[in-house]
Coordinates of C-alpha atoms in Angstrom, one line a residue:
X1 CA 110.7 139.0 232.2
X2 CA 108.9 140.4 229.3
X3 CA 109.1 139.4 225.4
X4 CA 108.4 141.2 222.6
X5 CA 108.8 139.4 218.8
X6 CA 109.2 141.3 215.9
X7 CA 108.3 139.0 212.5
X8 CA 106.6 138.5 209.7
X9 CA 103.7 135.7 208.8
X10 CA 106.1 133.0 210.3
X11 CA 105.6 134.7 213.5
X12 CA 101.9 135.3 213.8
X13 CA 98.8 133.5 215.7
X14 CA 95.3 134.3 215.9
X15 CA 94.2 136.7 219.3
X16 CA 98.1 137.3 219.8
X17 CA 98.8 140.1 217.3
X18 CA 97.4 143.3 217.4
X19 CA 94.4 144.6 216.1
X20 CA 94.8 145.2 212.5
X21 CA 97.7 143.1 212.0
X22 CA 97.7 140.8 208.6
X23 CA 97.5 136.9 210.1
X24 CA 98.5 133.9 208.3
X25 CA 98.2 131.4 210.8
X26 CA 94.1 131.2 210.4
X27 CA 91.7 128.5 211.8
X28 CA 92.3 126.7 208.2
X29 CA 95.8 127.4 208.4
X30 CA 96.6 126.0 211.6
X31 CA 94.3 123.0 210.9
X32 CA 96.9 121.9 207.9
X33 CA 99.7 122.6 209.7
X34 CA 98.1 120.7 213.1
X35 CA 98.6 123.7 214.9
X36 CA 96.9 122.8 218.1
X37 CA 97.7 125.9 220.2
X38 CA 99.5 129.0 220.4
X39 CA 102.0 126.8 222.7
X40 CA 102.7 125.2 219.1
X41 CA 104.5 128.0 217.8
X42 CA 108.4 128.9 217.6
X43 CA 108.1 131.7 220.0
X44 CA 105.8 130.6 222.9
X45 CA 108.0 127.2 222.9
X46 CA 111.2 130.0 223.2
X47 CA 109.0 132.7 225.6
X48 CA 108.2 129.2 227.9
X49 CA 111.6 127.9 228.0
X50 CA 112.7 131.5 229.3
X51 CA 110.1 131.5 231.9
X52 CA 108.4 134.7 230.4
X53 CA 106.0 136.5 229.5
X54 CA 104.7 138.1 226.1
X55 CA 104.3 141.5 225.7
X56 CA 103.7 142.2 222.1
X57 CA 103.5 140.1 219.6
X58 CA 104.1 142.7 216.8
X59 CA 104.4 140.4 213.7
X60 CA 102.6 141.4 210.2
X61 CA 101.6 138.5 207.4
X62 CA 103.5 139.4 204.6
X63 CA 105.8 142.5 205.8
X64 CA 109.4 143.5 205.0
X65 CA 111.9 144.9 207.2
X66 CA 112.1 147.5 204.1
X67 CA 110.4 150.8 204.0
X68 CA 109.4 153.4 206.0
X69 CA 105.1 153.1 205.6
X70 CA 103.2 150.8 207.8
X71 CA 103.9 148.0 207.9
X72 CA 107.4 147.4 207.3
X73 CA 109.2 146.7 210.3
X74 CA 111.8 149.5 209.9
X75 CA 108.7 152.6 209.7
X76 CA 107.9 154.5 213.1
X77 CA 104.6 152.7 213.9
X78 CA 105.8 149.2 214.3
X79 CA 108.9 150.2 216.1
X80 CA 107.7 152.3 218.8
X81 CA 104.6 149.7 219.2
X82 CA 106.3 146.8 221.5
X83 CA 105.8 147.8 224.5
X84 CA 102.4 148.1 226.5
X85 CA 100.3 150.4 228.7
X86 CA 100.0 149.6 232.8
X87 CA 96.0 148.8 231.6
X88 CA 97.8 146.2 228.9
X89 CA 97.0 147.6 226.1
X90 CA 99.6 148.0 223.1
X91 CA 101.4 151.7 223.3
X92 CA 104.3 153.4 221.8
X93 CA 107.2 154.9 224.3
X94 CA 105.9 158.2 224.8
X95 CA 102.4 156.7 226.7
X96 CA 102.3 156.8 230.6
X97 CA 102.8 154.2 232.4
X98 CA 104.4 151.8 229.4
X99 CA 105.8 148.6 230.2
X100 CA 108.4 147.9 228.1
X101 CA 110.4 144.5 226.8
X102 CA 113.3 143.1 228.4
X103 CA 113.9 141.1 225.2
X104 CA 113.0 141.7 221.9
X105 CA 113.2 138.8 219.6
X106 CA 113.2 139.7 216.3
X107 CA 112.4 137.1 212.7
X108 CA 112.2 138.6 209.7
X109 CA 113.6 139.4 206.5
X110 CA 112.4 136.6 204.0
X111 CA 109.8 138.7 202.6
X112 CA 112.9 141.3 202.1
X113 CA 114.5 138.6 200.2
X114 CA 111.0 137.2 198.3
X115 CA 110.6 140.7 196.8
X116 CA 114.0 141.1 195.4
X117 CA 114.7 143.8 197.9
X118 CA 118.2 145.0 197.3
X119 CA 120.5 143.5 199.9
X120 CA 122.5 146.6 200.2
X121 CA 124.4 149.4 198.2
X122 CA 126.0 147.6 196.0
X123 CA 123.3 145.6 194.9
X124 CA 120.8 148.5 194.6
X125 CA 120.5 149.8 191.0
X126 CA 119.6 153.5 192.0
X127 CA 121.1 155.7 195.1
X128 CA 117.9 156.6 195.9
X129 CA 116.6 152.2 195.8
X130 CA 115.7 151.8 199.3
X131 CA 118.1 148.2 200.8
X132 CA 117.5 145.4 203.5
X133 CA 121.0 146.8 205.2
X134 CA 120.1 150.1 206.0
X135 CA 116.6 149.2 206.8
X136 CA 117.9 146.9 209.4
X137 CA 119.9 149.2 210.7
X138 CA 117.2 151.5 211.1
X139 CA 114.8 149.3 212.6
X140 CA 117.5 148.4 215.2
X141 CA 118.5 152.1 216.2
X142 CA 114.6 153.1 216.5
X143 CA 113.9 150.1 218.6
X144 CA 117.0 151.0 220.9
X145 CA 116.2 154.4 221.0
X146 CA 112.1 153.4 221.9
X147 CA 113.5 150.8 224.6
X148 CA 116.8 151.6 225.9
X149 CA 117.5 148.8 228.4
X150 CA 115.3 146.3 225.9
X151 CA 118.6 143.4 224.6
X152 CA 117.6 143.0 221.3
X153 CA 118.1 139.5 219.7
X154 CA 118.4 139.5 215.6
X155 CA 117.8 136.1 214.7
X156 CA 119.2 135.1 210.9
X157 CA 116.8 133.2 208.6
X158 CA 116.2 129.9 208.0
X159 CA 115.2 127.9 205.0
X160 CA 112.5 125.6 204.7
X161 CA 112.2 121.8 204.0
X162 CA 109.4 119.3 203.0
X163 CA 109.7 116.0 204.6
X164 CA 107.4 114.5 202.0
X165 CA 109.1 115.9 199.2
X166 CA 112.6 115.3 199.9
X167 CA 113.6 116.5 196.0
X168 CA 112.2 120.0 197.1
X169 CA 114.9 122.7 197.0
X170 CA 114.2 126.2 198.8
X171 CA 117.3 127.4 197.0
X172 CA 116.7 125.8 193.2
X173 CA 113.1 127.6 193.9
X174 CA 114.4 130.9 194.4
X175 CA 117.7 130.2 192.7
X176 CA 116.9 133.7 190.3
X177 CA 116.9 135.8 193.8
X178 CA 119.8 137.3 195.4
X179 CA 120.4 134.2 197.9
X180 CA 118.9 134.3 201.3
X181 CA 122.4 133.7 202.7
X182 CA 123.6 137.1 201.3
X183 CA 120.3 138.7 203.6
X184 CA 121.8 136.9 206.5
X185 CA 125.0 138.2 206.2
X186 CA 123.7 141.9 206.6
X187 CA 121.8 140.6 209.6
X188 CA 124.9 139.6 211.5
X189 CA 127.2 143.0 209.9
X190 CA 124.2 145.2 211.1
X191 CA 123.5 143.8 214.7
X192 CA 127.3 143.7 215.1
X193 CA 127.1 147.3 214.0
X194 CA 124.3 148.7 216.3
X195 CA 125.3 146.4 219.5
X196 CA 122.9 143.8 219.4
X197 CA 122.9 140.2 219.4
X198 CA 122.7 137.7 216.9
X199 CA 120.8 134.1 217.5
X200 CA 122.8 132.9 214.1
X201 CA 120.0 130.3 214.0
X202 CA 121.4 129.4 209.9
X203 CA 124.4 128.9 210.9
X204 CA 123.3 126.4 213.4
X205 CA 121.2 124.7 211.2
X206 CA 123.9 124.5 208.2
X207 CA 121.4 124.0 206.0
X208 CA 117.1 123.7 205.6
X209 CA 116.2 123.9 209.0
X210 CA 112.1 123.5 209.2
X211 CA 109.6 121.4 208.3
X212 CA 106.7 122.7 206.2
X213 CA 103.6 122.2 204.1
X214 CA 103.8 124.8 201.7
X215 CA 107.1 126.8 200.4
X216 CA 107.8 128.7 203.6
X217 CA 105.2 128.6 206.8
X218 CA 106.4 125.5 209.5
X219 CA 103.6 123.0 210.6
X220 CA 104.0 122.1 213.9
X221 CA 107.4 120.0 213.4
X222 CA 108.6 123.0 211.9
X223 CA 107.9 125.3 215.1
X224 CA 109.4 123.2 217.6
X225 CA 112.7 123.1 215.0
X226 CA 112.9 127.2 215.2
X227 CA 112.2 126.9 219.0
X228 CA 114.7 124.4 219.2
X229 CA 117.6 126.4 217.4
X230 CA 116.8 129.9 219.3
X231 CA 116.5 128.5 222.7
X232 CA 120.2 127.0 221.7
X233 CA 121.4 130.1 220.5
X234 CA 119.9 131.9 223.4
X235 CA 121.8 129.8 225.7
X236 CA 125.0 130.6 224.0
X237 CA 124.4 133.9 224.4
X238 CA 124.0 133.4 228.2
X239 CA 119.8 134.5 228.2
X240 CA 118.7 131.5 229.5
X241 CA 121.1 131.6 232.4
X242 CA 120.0 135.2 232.8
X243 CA 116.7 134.5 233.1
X244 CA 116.1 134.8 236.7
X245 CA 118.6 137.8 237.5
X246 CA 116.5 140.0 234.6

């Protein structure tokens, strides 16, 4: 079974993006958040549980789901590249020979939310202002179009915590922002909307989920808390079980 992720910074690892791709998780990076290995992270903890393989990583430091140039994860170029060529290299749908996902997992949306992106219509202050809902929504419906028989999992966003600084508030921080809650609602409306599944992984938490060392990117504690919650919600949604009929 192949897995393809879709995220942001949260989501990426040196040598397991592609080429070109924006990377947070640096040497430095990973050494202050004891990162050891990519076995560390949310989604190789969630691939491993499933017994799968990674196709494409195809997560971008820093990107919205919001817009329609590279790299927001709605635009034409990110969409169409999660699959791969027979040789392994990354291609879009219409290559020979592509291998595509069986799963796509897809994190992201708190950039969407950091930049004050308008959640949707109503909260837009122009018809023309581009919104997190109907960039979702095309993300979705140009991933299922790319990869028809890919099941694509939307999972909602989570909020950070600092163990050492219990005081720390992810919502008093960015309590002048629409809240992330209201991004999360669109998430589930939209993947209700286009047919795909929801890991509702901030529902499950109920509250600041991860463990980090800055305001947003999980150390290692914080990984295996995301893995924790999708491999949960991917059981509910009958994946895991599914694994070995896929």
């Amino acid at each position: 079974m192949n897995i393809s992720i879709m995220g942001d910074s949260i989501s990426t690892y040196e040598g397991f993006i592609p080429e070109g791709h924006e990377l947070y998780y640096t040497a430095e990076k990973r050494a202050i958040n004891n990162l050891e290995s990519v076995r560390d992270t949310w989604w190789m903890q969630v691939i491993k549980a499933l017994d799968a393989q990674l196709l494409v990583n195809n997560s971008y430091s820093g990107s919205q789901v919001t817009g329609e140039e590279f790299p927001c994860a709605s635009g034409i170029d990110r969409t169409s590249a999660l699959g791969k060529t027979a040789c392994g290299a990354p291609s879009n749908p219409d290559a020979a020979a592509t291998i595509s996902p069986d799963i796509i997992l897809v994190y992201i949306g708190v950039n969407d939310f950091g930049f004050a992106v308008p959640c949707d219509r109503n909260y837009a202050e122009s018809p023309e202002e581009p919104t997190f809902r109907e960039a979702y929504a095309t993300m979705l419906r140009r991933m299922q179009a790319n990869y028809p028989s890919a099941r694509i999992v939307c999972g909602t966003v989570l909020k950070p915590r600092k163990a050492f600084d219990p005081i720390w508030s992810f919502d008093e921080k960015w309590s002048y922002l629409t809240p992330l809650d209201e991004f999360n609602e669109r998430i589930r409306f939209v993947a209700a909307e286009c047919g795909a599944d929801v890991a509702d992984l901030a529902a499950a938490a109920g509250g600041p989920a991860y463990d980090v060392e800055d305001d947003l990117h999980p150390n290692k504690q914080g990984h295996a808390q995301i893995a924790a919650l999708w491999i949960a919600e991917l059981r509910r949604l009958g994946i895991l079980a599914e694994k070995e009929s896929m």
